[in-house]
């Protein structure tokens, strides 16, 4: 077992660069086509050279993989496809020796239908109380107990042969837990301790605002207020109990909290609850200076009253990759359907993604980098017969799913499967090797080299507040400590503010020394 994290907190998480590892697609160490912990361990030197402070791992637990591992069957075991618990402990320890902390994913809203609790519940045991079982409506109970819809499409209820229905806000293979039951709360506190004792420095909480349900399970269309299952007040007691556990180990939380109400959002970040939460408004903002500035200002304002740091992220395992999103001439991207109005211009998208990387890394707070973003990977088109994401099937084929951002990474241009390992579980597009890490490491103008240098220079911005500087329309300019960041989102080159020396640019300046459109620069004041 790895050494427990000491019960101290040096605040590293307040300004950390955290790299998201989707294990299945990161690196394949045993040649079976599925990424694994052995593969991650071989790439730790790469991650150390990139300069990241921590790794956030998507679920690596034992799972039937009906939803990419977010259907957990056993929280205390690593799925055999990824390795063993002993390998996870070695990975945590080896990463820490390189100065890299580990954050694991916890999925508290639901478990797999293969979890021992649910299997016992189906057999009629007392574990039935740990889930939401209800009789159906209609003359013969043939209708779901209420009108709630699954996040993946279709009813949020599935009927069993005995006539009862069970609740699942996601796939039918992911039954929701009953968080009103003390055994559910105790089990999750024990799971936290299990991983903290193995040296884990933090936990990312999946669907963090969905756990608590109105015990009456009313119809959604009744205009129920408060919401029957989103952001309910009783949920805060859960996170206060979790925070007490985390504080024993000096560990931290980041919550996946999607809420439009900024005041309600900030409640999760009070000093006795979560340390941080993902900032989705920035990620979903189009390439528009006015709207990005509003997102930045609103984010900083909503975090200020509770003293929590903001988080900045451009992409994750659920979202179309940044190069593809920004490579559209319009701003009509629909995150629900992943639909656009115009074809992708990868050159444009790459230029903007490079500028966005400098923007996000210059902002105050923590930054999350999804694997492959540092390589400038675009979204991949997955053949219909190879799509595995349940969102595709549940939507009747109207949603392409999330597999396009989960294609296995290219490591070595001259090796089979671009150095990933065995034949990948998702097909790599033609030309994928052109993005290989080994090729980019030798190219001073590559996306990888840009990320490495930006992360190295990021301390130039210090840990102080952001001050906006006067700038033309379509331009963002701000100062932090002794550094300036200027991002030109317009079509017109602009002059640079007074400065003592350039630090880093996402692209070359024009012959007159001006900043071209879709380009960012860091300057020493």
Short mmCIF file of C-alpha atoms in Angstrom, two decimals:
data_model
loop_
_atom_site.label_atom_id
_atom_site.label_comp_id
_atom_site.label_asym_id
_atom_site.label_seq_id
_atom_site.Cartn_x
_atom_site.Cartn_y
_atom_site.Cartn_z
CA UNK A 1 0.00 0.00 0.00
CA UNK A 2 1.18 3.52 -0.76
CA UNK A 3 1.87 5.96 2.04
CA UNK A 4 -1.19 7.92 3.20
CA UNK A 5 -1.25 11.56 2.29
CA UNK A 6 -0.26 13.58 5.38
CA UNK A 7 -3.07 15.48 7.05
CA UNK A 8 -1.81 18.83 5.77
CA UNK A 9 -2.89 20.99 2.89
CA UNK A 10 -0.41 23.38 1.30
CA UNK A 11 -3.00 24.81 -1.07
CA UNK A 12 -1.37 23.27 -4.16
CA UNK A 13 -4.81 22.78 -5.71
CA UNK A 14 -5.59 26.48 -5.80
CA UNK A 15 -3.37 27.09 -8.84
CA UNK A 16 -2.61 23.58 -10.09
CA UNK A 17 -2.41 22.34 -13.67
CA UNK A 18 -4.28 19.04 -13.61
CA UNK A 19 -4.15 16.56 -16.48
CA UNK A 20 -7.18 14.38 -17.14
CA UNK A 21 -6.38 10.74 -17.95
CA UNK A 22 -9.04 8.67 -19.69
CA UNK A 23 -7.21 5.42 -18.98
CA UNK A 24 -8.82 3.32 -21.70
CA UNK A 25 -7.44 5.64 -24.38
CA UNK A 26 -4.19 6.92 -22.87
CA UNK A 27 -1.55 4.21 -23.40
CA UNK A 28 -1.75 0.41 -23.78
CA UNK A 29 0.95 -1.37 -21.80
CA UNK A 30 0.03 -4.99 -22.51
CA UNK A 31 -0.84 -4.79 -26.22
CA UNK A 32 -4.52 -5.72 -26.00
CA UNK A 33 -5.75 -2.45 -27.51
CA UNK A 34 -7.10 -1.04 -24.24
CA UNK A 35 -5.24 1.60 -22.30
CA UNK A 36 -4.19 0.51 -18.82
CA UNK A 37 -2.29 1.53 -15.70
CA UNK A 38 0.88 -0.10 -16.98
CA UNK A 39 0.67 2.18 -20.00
CA UNK A 40 0.19 5.25 -17.80
CA UNK A 41 3.21 4.31 -15.70
CA UNK A 42 5.43 4.18 -18.81
CA UNK A 43 4.30 7.70 -19.72
CA UNK A 44 4.87 9.34 -16.33
CA UNK A 45 8.13 10.92 -17.55
CA UNK A 46 6.17 12.54 -20.41
CA UNK A 47 3.66 13.95 -17.93
CA UNK A 48 6.44 15.18 -15.66
CA UNK A 49 8.10 16.92 -18.61
CA UNK A 50 4.76 18.48 -19.53
CA UNK A 51 4.89 20.03 -16.06
CA UNK A 52 1.49 19.09 -14.62
CA UNK A 53 0.84 19.07 -10.87
CA UNK A 54 -1.73 16.27 -10.72
CA UNK A 55 -3.51 13.60 -12.72
CA UNK A 56 -7.26 13.14 -12.62
CA UNK A 57 -8.21 9.60 -13.61
CA UNK A 58 -11.62 8.73 -14.98
CA UNK A 59 -12.98 5.64 -13.18
CA UNK A 60 -10.56 2.70 -13.19
CA UNK A 61 -12.75 0.48 -11.00
CA UNK A 62 -14.20 -2.93 -11.78
CA UNK A 63 -17.05 -2.28 -14.21
CA UNK A 64 -19.05 -3.91 -17.03
CA UNK A 65 -18.16 -0.76 -19.03
CA UNK A 66 -21.70 0.02 -20.13
CA UNK A 67 -20.87 3.71 -19.71
CA UNK A 68 -17.10 3.97 -19.96
CA UNK A 69 -16.53 2.85 -16.37
CA UNK A 70 -19.09 5.18 -14.81
CA UNK A 71 -21.08 2.05 -14.00
CA UNK A 72 -19.05 0.88 -11.02
CA UNK A 73 -19.37 -2.68 -9.72
CA UNK A 74 -16.62 -2.52 -7.07
CA UNK A 75 -14.98 0.68 -5.82
CA UNK A 76 -12.18 -1.17 -4.07
CA UNK A 77 -10.96 -3.11 -7.10
CA UNK A 78 -9.32 -2.00 -10.34
CA UNK A 79 -10.94 -3.38 -13.47
CA UNK A 80 -8.84 -6.24 -14.91
CA UNK A 81 -8.79 -4.44 -18.28
CA UNK A 82 -6.76 -1.69 -16.59
CA UNK A 83 -4.64 -3.72 -14.19
CA UNK A 84 -4.70 -4.44 -10.46
CA UNK A 85 -5.04 -2.57 -7.20
CA UNK A 86 -1.34 -3.15 -6.60
CA UNK A 87 -0.55 -1.43 -9.93
CA UNK A 88 -2.76 1.52 -8.96
CA UNK A 89 -0.84 1.85 -5.70
CA UNK A 90 2.47 1.77 -7.59
CA UNK A 91 1.21 4.37 -10.05
CA UNK A 92 0.11 6.70 -7.25
CA UNK A 93 3.49 6.33 -5.53
CA UNK A 94 5.59 6.65 -8.70
CA UNK A 95 3.71 9.74 -9.80
CA UNK A 96 4.18 11.31 -6.37
CA UNK A 97 7.92 10.70 -6.59
CA UNK A 98 7.84 12.86 -9.74
CA UNK A 99 5.91 15.57 -7.92
CA UNK A 100 2.56 14.59 -9.48
CA UNK A 101 -0.47 14.01 -7.29
CA UNK A 102 -3.39 11.68 -8.09
CA UNK A 103 -7.12 12.50 -8.20
CA UNK A 104 -9.62 9.66 -8.62
CA UNK A 105 -13.19 9.77 -9.86
CA UNK A 106 -16.08 8.88 -7.54
CA UNK A 107 -19.56 8.24 -8.98
CA UNK A 108 -21.93 8.59 -6.01
CA UNK A 109 -25.25 8.99 -7.82
CA UNK A 110 -25.40 5.40 -9.07
CA UNK A 111 -23.66 2.05 -9.29
CA UNK A 112 -23.57 -0.72 -11.88
CA UNK A 113 -26.46 -3.16 -12.08
CA UNK A 114 -23.73 -5.76 -11.38
CA UNK A 115 -22.86 -4.17 -8.03
CA UNK A 116 -23.43 -6.64 -5.15
CA UNK A 117 -25.97 -4.32 -3.58
CA UNK A 118 -28.16 -4.19 -6.66
CA UNK A 119 -27.89 -7.92 -7.32
CA UNK A 120 -29.00 -8.57 -3.75
CA UNK A 121 -31.82 -6.05 -4.20
CA UNK A 122 -33.06 -7.90 -7.28
CA UNK A 123 -33.09 -11.09 -5.21
CA UNK A 124 -35.47 -9.41 -2.78
CA UNK A 125 -32.96 -8.64 -0.02
CA UNK A 126 -33.01 -5.64 2.33
CA UNK A 127 -30.58 -3.93 -0.08
CA UNK A 128 -33.69 -2.94 -2.02
CA UNK A 129 -33.92 0.03 0.35
CA UNK A 130 -30.58 1.30 -0.97
CA UNK A 131 -32.17 2.11 -4.35
CA UNK A 132 -35.38 3.67 -5.64
CA UNK A 133 -37.87 0.88 -6.36
CA UNK A 134 -41.47 1.81 -6.98
CA UNK A 135 -44.67 0.24 -8.36
CA UNK A 136 -45.74 1.54 -11.74
CA UNK A 137 -48.73 3.64 -12.61
CA UNK A 138 -51.59 2.63 -14.83
CA UNK A 139 -54.17 -0.11 -14.38
CA UNK A 140 -51.55 -2.85 -14.32
CA UNK A 141 -48.51 -0.86 -13.25
CA UNK A 142 -47.39 -0.70 -16.86
CA UNK A 143 -46.42 3.00 -16.73
CA UNK A 144 -43.30 4.42 -15.05
CA UNK A 145 -43.76 5.81 -11.52
CA UNK A 146 -43.19 9.36 -12.74
CA UNK A 147 -42.26 11.32 -15.87
CA UNK A 148 -38.52 11.75 -15.21
CA UNK A 149 -36.30 11.33 -18.24
CA UNK A 150 -32.84 9.79 -18.38
CA UNK A 151 -29.83 12.01 -19.16
CA UNK A 152 -29.13 9.51 -21.95
CA UNK A 153 -32.63 9.71 -23.44
CA UNK A 154 -35.86 7.81 -22.74
CA UNK A 155 -37.56 7.21 -19.37
CA UNK A 156 -35.49 7.21 -16.21
CA UNK A 157 -37.20 4.01 -15.12
CA UNK A 158 -36.86 0.33 -16.03
CA UNK A 159 -39.40 -2.33 -15.14
CA UNK A 160 -38.39 -5.64 -13.62
CA UNK A 161 -40.08 -9.02 -14.13
CA UNK A 162 -41.68 -8.74 -10.67
CA UNK A 163 -43.53 -5.62 -11.88
CA UNK A 164 -41.63 -3.00 -9.91
CA UNK A 165 -39.61 -0.23 -11.53
CA UNK A 166 -36.22 1.17 -10.52
CA UNK A 167 -34.81 4.67 -11.08
CA UNK A 168 -31.77 5.43 -13.23
CA UNK A 169 -31.04 9.01 -14.24
CA UNK A 170 -28.50 7.63 -16.70
CA UNK A 171 -28.41 4.20 -18.40
CA UNK A 172 -30.61 1.29 -17.19
CA UNK A 173 -27.37 -0.43 -16.17
CA UNK A 174 -26.75 2.43 -13.68
CA UNK A 175 -29.39 2.27 -10.90
CA UNK A 176 -29.53 5.36 -8.71
CA UNK A 177 -28.66 5.01 -5.04
CA UNK A 178 -30.96 6.16 -2.26
CA UNK A 179 -28.93 8.80 -0.47
CA UNK A 180 -31.53 9.09 2.28
CA UNK A 181 -30.30 5.71 3.58
CA UNK A 182 -27.44 5.91 6.13
CA UNK A 183 -25.73 2.80 4.71
CA UNK A 184 -25.21 4.60 1.40
CA UNK A 185 -23.59 7.54 3.13
CA UNK A 186 -21.38 5.35 5.31
CA UNK A 187 -20.22 3.24 2.38
CA UNK A 188 -19.06 6.25 0.42
CA UNK A 189 -17.19 7.72 3.37
CA UNK A 190 -15.44 4.36 3.72
CA UNK A 191 -14.59 4.39 -0.01
CA UNK A 192 -13.01 7.83 0.37
CA UNK A 193 -10.87 6.58 3.25
CA UNK A 194 -9.86 3.51 1.24
CA UNK A 195 -8.35 5.62 -1.53
CA UNK A 196 -6.96 8.39 0.68
CA UNK A 197 -5.07 5.72 2.62
CA UNK A 198 -3.47 4.67 -0.65
CA UNK A 199 -2.04 8.11 -1.23
CA UNK A 200 -4.75 9.69 -3.39
CA UNK A 201 -4.62 13.46 -3.04
CA UNK A 202 -8.14 14.28 -4.22
CA UNK A 203 -11.46 13.15 -5.59
CA UNK A 204 -13.49 14.35 -8.54
CA UNK A 205 -17.22 13.91 -7.82
CA UNK A 206 -19.30 12.87 -10.82
CA UNK A 207 -22.80 14.40 -11.20
CA UNK A 208 -22.30 16.00 -7.82
CA UNK A 209 -25.62 17.87 -7.70
CA UNK A 210 -27.90 14.91 -8.50
CA UNK A 211 -27.61 12.60 -5.48
CA UNK A 212 -30.53 13.67 -3.31
CA UNK A 213 -34.07 12.97 -4.52
CA UNK A 214 -37.44 14.24 -3.31
CA UNK A 215 -38.71 11.18 -1.40
CA UNK A 216 -42.14 11.63 -2.99
CA UNK A 217 -40.58 11.29 -6.48
CA UNK A 218 -43.12 13.74 -7.97
CA UNK A 219 -43.63 14.30 -11.68
CA UNK A 220 -41.18 16.78 -13.11
CA UNK A 221 -43.93 18.47 -15.12
CA UNK A 222 -45.69 19.52 -11.93
CA UNK A 223 -43.34 22.50 -11.76
CA UNK A 224 -41.88 21.14 -8.56
CA UNK A 225 -39.78 23.66 -6.61
CA UNK A 226 -37.24 22.86 -5.36
CA UNK A 227 -36.17 20.57 -8.18
CA UNK A 228 -36.98 16.93 -7.38
CA UNK A 229 -33.42 15.72 -7.94
CA UNK A 230 -31.04 18.59 -8.83
CA UNK A 231 -29.27 20.69 -6.20
CA UNK A 232 -31.41 19.77 -3.22
CA UNK A 233 -30.56 21.34 0.13
CA UNK A 234 -30.08 18.04 1.94
CA UNK A 235 -27.13 17.27 -0.34
CA UNK A 236 -24.91 19.74 1.50
CA UNK A 237 -24.91 17.60 4.64
CA UNK A 238 -23.37 14.81 2.55
CA UNK A 239 -20.51 17.00 1.39
CA UNK A 240 -19.89 18.42 4.86
CA UNK A 241 -19.39 14.85 6.08
CA UNK A 242 -17.09 14.14 3.11
CA UNK A 243 -15.07 17.28 3.81
CA UNK A 244 -14.44 16.11 7.37
CA UNK A 245 -13.00 12.88 5.97
CA UNK A 246 -10.87 14.68 3.38
CA UNK A 247 -9.48 17.08 5.98
CA UNK A 248 -8.07 14.14 7.96
CA UNK A 249 -5.85 13.33 4.96
CA UNK A 250 -5.18 16.77 3.53
CA UNK A 251 -7.14 15.71 0.44
CA UNK A 252 -9.28 17.86 -1.86
CA UNK A 253 -12.48 17.67 -3.90
CA UNK A 254 -13.55 18.94 -7.29
CA UNK A 255 -17.25 18.64 -8.04
CA UNK A 256 -18.99 18.25 -11.37
CA UNK A 257 -21.70 20.81 -10.65
CA UNK A 258 -23.80 22.07 -13.57
CA UNK A 259 -25.98 24.87 -12.19
CA UNK A 260 -27.17 28.09 -13.87
CA UNK A 261 -27.75 29.79 -10.51
CA UNK A 262 -24.35 31.18 -9.48
CA UNK A 263 -25.42 31.73 -5.87
CA UNK A 264 -26.56 28.10 -5.56
CA UNK A 265 -23.34 26.97 -7.26
CA UNK A 266 -21.19 28.84 -4.75
CA UNK A 267 -22.87 27.08 -1.83
CA UNK A 268 -21.00 23.90 -2.75
CA UNK A 269 -17.72 25.77 -2.33
CA UNK A 270 -18.21 26.99 1.21
CA UNK A 271 -15.20 26.35 3.48
CA UNK A 272 -16.72 23.19 5.00
CA UNK A 273 -17.83 21.61 1.70
CA UNK A 274 -16.04 21.13 -1.64
CA UNK A 275 -12.71 22.78 -2.38
CA UNK A 276 -13.41 23.42 -6.08
CA UNK A 277 -15.98 22.75 -8.79
CA UNK A 278 -15.73 22.65 -12.55
CA UNK A 279 -16.44 25.86 -14.43
CA UNK A 280 -18.52 24.84 -17.41
CA UNK A 281 -19.55 28.32 -18.59
CA UNK A 282 -16.01 29.00 -19.79
CA UNK A 283 -15.73 25.65 -21.58
CA UNK A 284 -19.05 26.10 -23.38
CA UNK A 285 -18.43 29.71 -24.34
CA UNK A 286 -17.95 30.43 -28.06
CA UNK A 287 -14.84 32.14 -29.44
CA UNK A 288 -16.09 35.65 -28.71
CA UNK A 289 -14.21 38.24 -26.68
CA UNK A 290 -17.23 39.84 -25.05
CA UNK A 291 -18.78 36.56 -23.99
CA UNK A 292 -15.49 35.10 -22.77
CA UNK A 293 -14.82 38.18 -20.66
CA UNK A 294 -18.31 37.93 -19.18
CA UNK A 295 -17.72 34.26 -18.39
CA UNK A 296 -14.39 35.05 -16.73
CA UNK A 297 -15.83 37.94 -14.70
CA UNK A 298 -18.88 35.94 -13.61
CA UNK A 299 -16.75 32.96 -12.64
CA UNK A 300 -14.39 35.01 -10.51
CA UNK A 301 -17.29 36.90 -8.92
CA UNK A 302 -19.19 33.75 -7.96
CA UNK A 303 -16.12 32.22 -6.33
CA UNK A 304 -15.02 35.34 -4.44
CA UNK A 305 -17.59 35.29 -1.57
CA UNK A 306 -16.53 31.77 -0.50
CA UNK A 307 -12.81 32.22 -1.15
CA UNK A 308 -12.64 29.27 -3.53
CA UNK A 309 -10.39 29.25 -6.59
CA UNK A 310 -11.91 29.09 -10.04
CA UNK A 311 -11.23 26.20 -12.38
CA UNK A 312 -10.69 26.56 -16.13
CA UNK A 313 -11.10 23.82 -18.68
CA UNK A 314 -11.41 23.79 -22.48
CA UNK A 315 -12.40 20.16 -23.00
CA UNK A 316 -13.05 16.85 -21.27
CA UNK A 317 -14.13 13.28 -22.03
CA UNK A 318 -17.75 14.36 -22.60
CA UNK A 319 -17.18 17.29 -24.97
CA UNK A 320 -16.18 17.73 -28.61
CA UNK A 321 -12.47 18.55 -28.78
CA UNK A 322 -11.39 22.18 -28.70
CA UNK A 323 -9.73 22.26 -32.14
CA UNK A 324 -12.95 21.05 -33.75
CA UNK A 325 -15.23 23.32 -31.71
CA UNK A 326 -13.20 26.43 -32.44
CA UNK A 327 -12.73 25.49 -36.08
CA UNK A 328 -16.24 26.59 -37.01
CA UNK A 329 -16.88 29.86 -38.74
CA UNK A 330 -20.08 30.34 -36.74
CA UNK A 331 -20.76 30.13 -33.01
CA UNK A 332 -23.81 27.90 -33.35
CA UNK A 333 -22.39 24.83 -31.63
CA UNK A 334 -25.02 22.85 -29.73
CA UNK A 335 -23.46 20.86 -26.90
CA UNK A 336 -26.52 18.66 -26.57
CA UNK A 337 -26.52 17.41 -30.16
CA UNK A 338 -22.89 18.24 -31.03
CA UNK A 339 -24.23 19.85 -34.20
CA UNK A 340 -22.69 22.72 -36.17
CA UNK A 341 -23.82 24.88 -39.02
CA UNK A 342 -20.55 24.90 -40.97
CA UNK A 343 -17.71 22.44 -41.66
CA UNK A 344 -14.62 22.44 -39.49
CA UNK A 345 -11.55 24.43 -40.51
CA UNK A 346 -8.80 22.61 -38.59
CA UNK A 347 -6.23 25.32 -39.29
CA UNK A 348 -8.55 27.95 -37.80
CA UNK A 349 -9.48 25.66 -34.91
CA UNK A 350 -5.85 24.92 -34.10
CA UNK A 351 -4.90 28.59 -34.16
CA UNK A 352 -7.72 29.43 -31.78
CA UNK A 353 -7.03 26.43 -29.54
CA UNK A 354 -3.41 27.55 -29.17
CA UNK A 355 -4.58 31.03 -28.15
CA UNK A 356 -7.19 29.57 -25.80
CA UNK A 357 -4.52 27.49 -24.10
CA UNK A 358 -2.55 30.62 -23.23
CA UNK A 359 -5.72 32.38 -22.10
CA UNK A 360 -6.79 29.59 -19.74
CA UNK A 361 -3.30 29.07 -18.32
CA UNK A 362 -2.95 32.79 -17.53
CA UNK A 363 -6.17 33.01 -15.49
CA UNK A 364 -6.21 32.84 -11.68
CA UNK A 365 -7.14 29.42 -10.33
CA UNK A 366 -6.63 25.81 -11.38
CA UNK A 367 -6.53 24.55 -14.97
CA UNK A 368 -7.59 21.12 -16.23
CA UNK A 369 -6.10 19.75 -19.45
CA UNK A 370 -7.82 16.80 -21.10
CA UNK A 371 -5.43 14.22 -22.54
CA UNK A 372 -4.58 14.95 -26.17
CA UNK A 373 -5.42 18.64 -25.95
CA UNK A 374 -1.69 19.28 -25.57
CA UNK A 375 -1.28 17.48 -28.92
CA UNK A 376 -3.97 19.55 -30.65
CA UNK A 377 -6.08 16.49 -31.45
CA UNK A 378 -9.32 17.16 -33.37
CA UNK A 379 -12.59 15.32 -32.82
CA UNK A 380 -12.57 11.99 -34.66
CA UNK A 381 -15.42 10.64 -36.77
CA UNK A 382 -16.23 7.15 -35.48
CA UNK A 383 -17.82 4.63 -37.89
CA UNK A 384 -21.37 3.91 -36.78
CA UNK A 385 -20.65 0.24 -36.21
CA UNK A 386 -17.78 1.10 -33.84
CA UNK A 387 -19.56 3.61 -31.58
CA UNK A 388 -19.74 2.34 -28.00
CA UNK A 389 -21.13 5.37 -26.15
CA UNK A 390 -24.66 4.53 -24.87
CA UNK A 391 -25.77 8.08 -25.62
CA UNK A 392 -25.76 7.18 -29.32
CA UNK A 393 -28.03 4.17 -28.96
CA UNK A 394 -30.33 5.75 -26.38
CA UNK A 395 -30.88 8.77 -28.65
CA UNK A 396 -31.92 6.57 -31.55
CA UNK A 397 -28.76 7.54 -33.40
CA UNK A 398 -29.39 11.29 -33.38
CA UNK A 399 -26.55 11.97 -30.90
CA UNK A 400 -23.14 10.85 -32.21
CA UNK A 401 -22.01 10.23 -28.66
CA UNK A 402 -18.75 11.09 -26.98
CA UNK A 403 -16.40 8.54 -28.51
CA UNK A 404 -14.97 11.08 -30.95
CA UNK A 405 -12.97 12.74 -28.15
CA UNK A 406 -11.94 9.40 -26.64
CA UNK A 407 -9.87 7.96 -29.50
CA UNK A 408 -6.58 6.44 -28.23
CA UNK A 409 -3.63 8.82 -28.22
CA UNK A 410 -0.82 8.85 -30.81
CA UNK A 411 2.57 8.52 -29.16
CA UNK A 412 5.06 7.50 -31.86
CA UNK A 413 4.64 8.40 -35.53
CA UNK A 414 6.65 5.45 -36.87
CA UNK A 415 5.08 2.68 -34.81
CA UNK A 416 1.92 0.60 -35.43
CA UNK A 417 -1.24 2.29 -34.13
CA UNK A 418 0.85 5.45 -33.63
CA UNK A 419 2.56 3.87 -30.64
CA UNK A 420 -0.58 3.45 -28.55
CA UNK A 421 -0.04 -0.31 -28.17
CA UNK A 422 -2.29 -3.00 -29.61
CA UNK A 423 -5.05 -2.36 -32.14
CA UNK A 424 -7.06 0.36 -30.39
CA UNK A 425 -10.53 -0.29 -29.01
CA UNK A 426 -11.68 2.76 -31.00
CA UNK A 427 -10.27 3.27 -34.50
CA UNK A 428 -7.66 5.99 -34.95
CA UNK A 429 -8.39 8.19 -38.00
CA UNK A 430 -6.12 8.23 -41.03
CA UNK A 431 -3.28 10.64 -40.43
CA UNK A 432 -3.47 10.32 -36.63
CA UNK A 433 0.29 9.69 -36.48
CA UNK A 434 0.88 13.27 -37.65
CA UNK A 435 -0.14 14.35 -34.12
CA UNK A 436 2.22 11.90 -32.39
CA UNK A 437 3.92 13.12 -29.23
CA UNK A 438 7.40 12.09 -30.35
CA UNK A 439 7.09 14.12 -33.55
CA UNK A 440 5.73 17.16 -31.70
CA UNK A 441 8.48 16.99 -29.09
CA UNK A 442 11.01 17.71 -31.84
CA UNK A 443 9.02 20.57 -33.38
CA UNK A 444 9.48 23.95 -31.63
CA UNK A 445 6.23 25.19 -33.18
CA UNK A 446 4.05 22.26 -32.10
CA UNK A 447 1.10 22.34 -29.74
CA UNK A 448 2.97 20.10 -27.30
CA UNK A 449 5.93 22.44 -27.10
CA UNK A 450 3.55 25.38 -26.60
CA UNK A 451 1.86 23.64 -23.65
CA UNK A 452 5.18 22.67 -22.08
CA UNK A 453 6.51 26.20 -22.28
CA UNK A 454 3.25 27.76 -21.09
CA UNK A 455 3.08 25.53 -18.03
CA UNK A 456 6.75 26.28 -17.27
CA UNK A 457 6.16 30.05 -17.52
CA UNK A 458 2.79 30.10 -15.77
CA UNK A 459 4.29 31.12 -12.38
CA UNK A 460 5.13 34.49 -13.99
CA UNK A 461 1.48 35.39 -13.36
CA UNK A 462 1.83 34.85 -9.62
CA UNK A 463 -1.17 34.08 -7.45
CA UNK A 464 -2.80 37.49 -7.36
CA UNK A 465 -5.99 38.89 -8.89
CA UNK A 466 -6.67 39.78 -12.49
CA UNK A 467 -6.80 43.39 -13.70
CA UNK A 468 -8.33 44.11 -17.10
CA UNK A 469 -6.41 46.48 -19.36
CA UNK A 470 -7.85 48.81 -22.02
CA UNK A 471 -8.15 46.95 -25.32
CA UNK A 472 -9.86 47.32 -28.72
CA UNK A 473 -13.08 45.47 -29.47
CA UNK A 474 -12.50 41.77 -29.89
CA UNK A 475 -9.38 41.78 -27.71
CA UNK A 476 -8.88 40.55 -24.14
CA UNK A 477 -5.97 42.03 -22.20
CA UNK A 478 -5.22 41.66 -18.51
CA UNK A 479 -2.40 41.81 -16.00
CA UNK A 480 -1.53 39.53 -13.10
CA UNK A 481 1.56 40.17 -10.97
CA UNK A 482 4.33 41.18 -13.39
CA UNK A 483 2.88 39.50 -16.50
CA UNK A 484 0.36 40.49 -19.15
CA UNK A 485 -1.87 38.32 -21.33
CA UNK A 486 -3.33 39.65 -24.59
CA UNK A 487 -5.67 37.58 -26.75
CA UNK A 488 -6.82 38.90 -30.11
CA UNK A 489 -10.12 37.27 -31.09
CA UNK A 490 -10.78 39.76 -33.89
CA UNK A 491 -9.78 39.69 -37.57
CA UNK A 492 -7.55 42.76 -37.27
CA UNK A 493 -3.95 42.80 -36.00
CA UNK A 494 -3.51 44.92 -32.87
CA UNK A 495 -0.56 46.61 -31.23
CA UNK A 496 0.82 45.33 -27.94
CA UNK A 497 0.67 47.22 -24.64
CA UNK A 498 3.86 48.55 -23.10
CA UNK A 499 6.03 45.75 -21.78
CA UNK A 500 9.63 44.94 -20.94
CA UNK A 501 9.99 41.59 -22.72
CA UNK A 502 7.94 38.99 -24.58
CA UNK A 503 7.42 35.66 -22.79
CA UNK A 504 5.45 33.41 -25.14
CA UNK A 505 3.10 33.69 -28.14
CA UNK A 506 0.65 31.19 -29.56
CA UNK A 507 1.70 32.24 -33.08
CA UNK A 508 4.07 34.67 -34.77
CA UNK A 509 3.53 38.40 -34.66
CA UNK A 510 3.09 40.19 -37.98
CA UNK A 511 6.00 42.10 -39.62
CA UNK A 512 4.97 45.26 -37.80
CA UNK A 513 5.15 43.51 -34.42
CA UNK A 514 1.39 43.44 -34.03
CA UNK A 515 -0.69 40.55 -32.65
CA UNK A 516 -2.65 38.85 -35.46
CA UNK A 517 -6.22 37.63 -35.09
CA UNK A 518 -6.86 34.39 -33.18
CA UNK A 519 -3.49 34.71 -31.45
CA UNK A 520 -2.43 35.23 -27.83
CA UNK A 521 0.78 36.52 -26.26
CA UNK A 522 2.28 36.63 -22.77
CA UNK A 523 4.43 39.63 -21.91
CA UNK A 524 6.55 40.64 -18.95
CA UNK A 525 5.35 44.00 -17.69
#
